[in-house]
């Protein structure tokens, strides 16, 4: 990566992005974040394998060269936008988390400006927690819930805009 600052933008997730995301492999213990193979996701119409859900809720985060860095699901609830997200595994831990998260928050606020924005993160994922905190999220709750590998502890983190953004 060169010294030029990377700028991110979002687009509605395209099918080719979804297929690429399904091919990403995360090292343990982050491998819990992997997806089913694309053909299976599409066949079962789960998550972004469902074209309607992909169009309404999923965004791709691209750099200025339109290279895919990651994705987010902006899940609308009553007065809350829940965020689920993922970054390309080989670019995790390189100091881009704050800018990546700010891009996602900007799109969530554009879509539903009055909503609270929150996300869930496994409590052991300290690298992600630090990135979320740098982007303005704060832990508001900790609870246990079921994952594909059994029960696990999660933090709920809520975005708190800086005073000059209110």
Short mmCIF file of C-alpha atoms in Angstrom, two decimals, residues 54-164:
data_model
loop_
_atom_site.label_atom_id
_atom_site.label_comp_id
_atom_site.label_asym_id
_atom_site.label_seq_id
_atom_site.Cartn_x
_atom_site.Cartn_y
_atom_site.Cartn_z
CA UNK A 54 -28.90 -7.57 -1.38
CA UNK A 55 -30.40 -4.61 -3.25
CA UNK A 56 -32.19 -3.13 -0.21
CA UNK A 57 -29.73 -3.77 2.62
CA UNK A 58 -26.20 -4.54 1.37
CA UNK A 59 -23.54 -2.10 0.27
CA UNK A 60 -20.05 -2.67 -1.05
CA UNK A 61 -17.21 -0.45 0.15
CA UNK A 62 -14.86 0.41 -2.70
CA UNK A 63 -11.73 2.51 -2.96
CA UNK A 64 -11.10 5.21 -5.55
CA UNK A 65 -10.08 2.51 -8.08
CA UNK A 66 -13.35 0.62 -7.41
CA UNK A 67 -11.47 -2.20 -5.66
CA UNK A 68 -13.71 -4.06 -3.20
CA UNK A 69 -12.53 -3.56 0.40
CA UNK A 70 -15.57 -4.90 2.19
CA UNK A 71 -19.30 -4.77 2.67
CA UNK A 72 -21.99 -3.79 5.13
CA UNK A 73 -25.55 -4.75 5.76
CA UNK A 74 -27.70 -1.82 6.85
CA UNK A 75 -30.57 -3.54 8.59
CA UNK A 76 -33.53 -1.22 9.26
CA UNK A 77 -35.40 -1.71 12.53
CA UNK A 78 -37.68 0.60 14.53
CA UNK A 79 -35.66 3.84 14.86
CA UNK A 80 -32.41 1.85 14.62
CA UNK A 81 -30.15 0.86 11.77
CA UNK A 82 -28.21 -2.28 12.66
CA UNK A 83 -24.89 -2.76 10.91
CA UNK A 84 -23.28 -6.04 9.97
CA UNK A 85 -19.99 -5.75 8.12
CA UNK A 86 -16.88 -7.41 6.86
CA UNK A 87 -13.54 -6.31 5.47
CA UNK A 88 -11.45 -8.28 3.01
CA UNK A 89 -9.36 -10.53 5.28
CA UNK A 90 -5.93 -9.62 3.90
CA UNK A 91 -6.66 -5.92 4.56
CA UNK A 92 -7.78 -6.34 8.18
CA UNK A 93 -5.44 -4.96 10.83
CA UNK A 94 -3.83 -2.36 8.53
CA UNK A 95 -5.22 0.75 10.18
CA UNK A 96 -8.07 1.40 7.74
CA UNK A 97 -10.90 0.44 10.12
CA UNK A 98 -11.83 3.95 11.23
CA UNK A 99 -12.12 5.32 7.68
CA UNK A 100 -13.93 2.14 6.57
CA UNK A 101 -16.44 2.48 9.43
CA UNK A 102 -16.95 6.20 8.82
CA UNK A 103 -17.92 5.38 5.23
CA UNK A 104 -20.52 2.86 6.44
CA UNK A 105 -21.91 5.26 9.06
CA UNK A 106 -22.17 8.04 6.47
CA UNK A 107 -24.32 5.81 4.23
CA UNK A 108 -26.47 4.62 7.16
CA UNK A 109 -27.11 8.24 8.18
CA UNK A 110 -27.87 9.23 4.59
CA UNK A 111 -30.50 6.49 4.33
CA UNK A 112 -32.14 7.00 7.74
CA UNK A 113 -30.80 10.18 9.37
CA UNK A 114 -32.84 10.00 12.58
CA UNK A 115 -31.93 6.38 13.41
CA UNK A 116 -29.60 5.23 16.14
CA UNK A 117 -26.82 3.13 14.58
CA UNK A 118 -25.61 0.01 16.33
CA UNK A 119 -23.67 -3.17 15.74
CA UNK A 120 -22.77 -6.40 17.52
CA UNK A 121 -19.22 -7.64 17.94
CA UNK A 122 -17.83 -10.75 19.61
CA UNK A 123 -16.14 -9.68 22.85
CA UNK A 124 -12.86 -11.41 21.93
CA UNK A 125 -12.54 -9.39 18.69
CA UNK A 126 -10.46 -6.62 20.24
CA UNK A 127 -9.05 -5.44 16.90
CA UNK A 128 -12.58 -4.72 15.58
CA UNK A 129 -13.69 -3.18 18.89
CA UNK A 130 -10.76 -0.72 18.75
CA UNK A 131 -11.63 0.23 15.15
CA UNK A 132 -15.29 0.74 16.05
CA UNK A 133 -14.36 2.87 19.07
CA UNK A 134 -12.05 5.04 16.93
CA UNK A 135 -15.00 5.55 14.55
CA UNK A 136 -17.29 6.76 17.38
CA UNK A 137 -18.98 3.59 18.64
CA UNK A 138 -19.33 2.85 22.37
CA UNK A 139 -20.12 -0.41 24.18
CA UNK A 140 -23.60 -0.20 25.68
CA UNK A 141 -24.38 -3.82 26.55
CA UNK A 142 -22.82 -7.29 26.72
CA UNK A 143 -24.84 -10.47 26.29
CA UNK A 144 -24.63 -14.08 25.20
CA UNK A 145 -26.24 -15.42 22.05
CA UNK A 146 -26.02 -18.40 19.74
CA UNK A 147 -23.47 -18.51 16.91
CA UNK A 148 -22.74 -21.28 14.38
CA UNK A 149 -20.16 -22.62 16.87
CA UNK A 150 -22.28 -22.36 20.04
CA UNK A 151 -23.07 -19.62 22.55
CA UNK A 152 -20.72 -16.63 22.61
CA UNK A 153 -20.47 -13.24 24.32
CA UNK A 154 -21.21 -10.13 22.26
CA UNK A 155 -20.97 -6.40 22.87
CA UNK A 156 -23.63 -4.11 21.48
CA UNK A 157 -21.94 -0.91 20.32
CA UNK A 158 -23.84 2.28 19.49
CA UNK A 159 -22.58 5.13 17.32
CA UNK A 160 -22.29 8.45 19.06
CA UNK A 161 -21.74 11.26 16.57
CA UNK A 162 -19.08 13.85 17.44
CA UNK A 163 -20.51 17.06 18.91
CA UNK A 164 -19.86 18.98 15.67
#
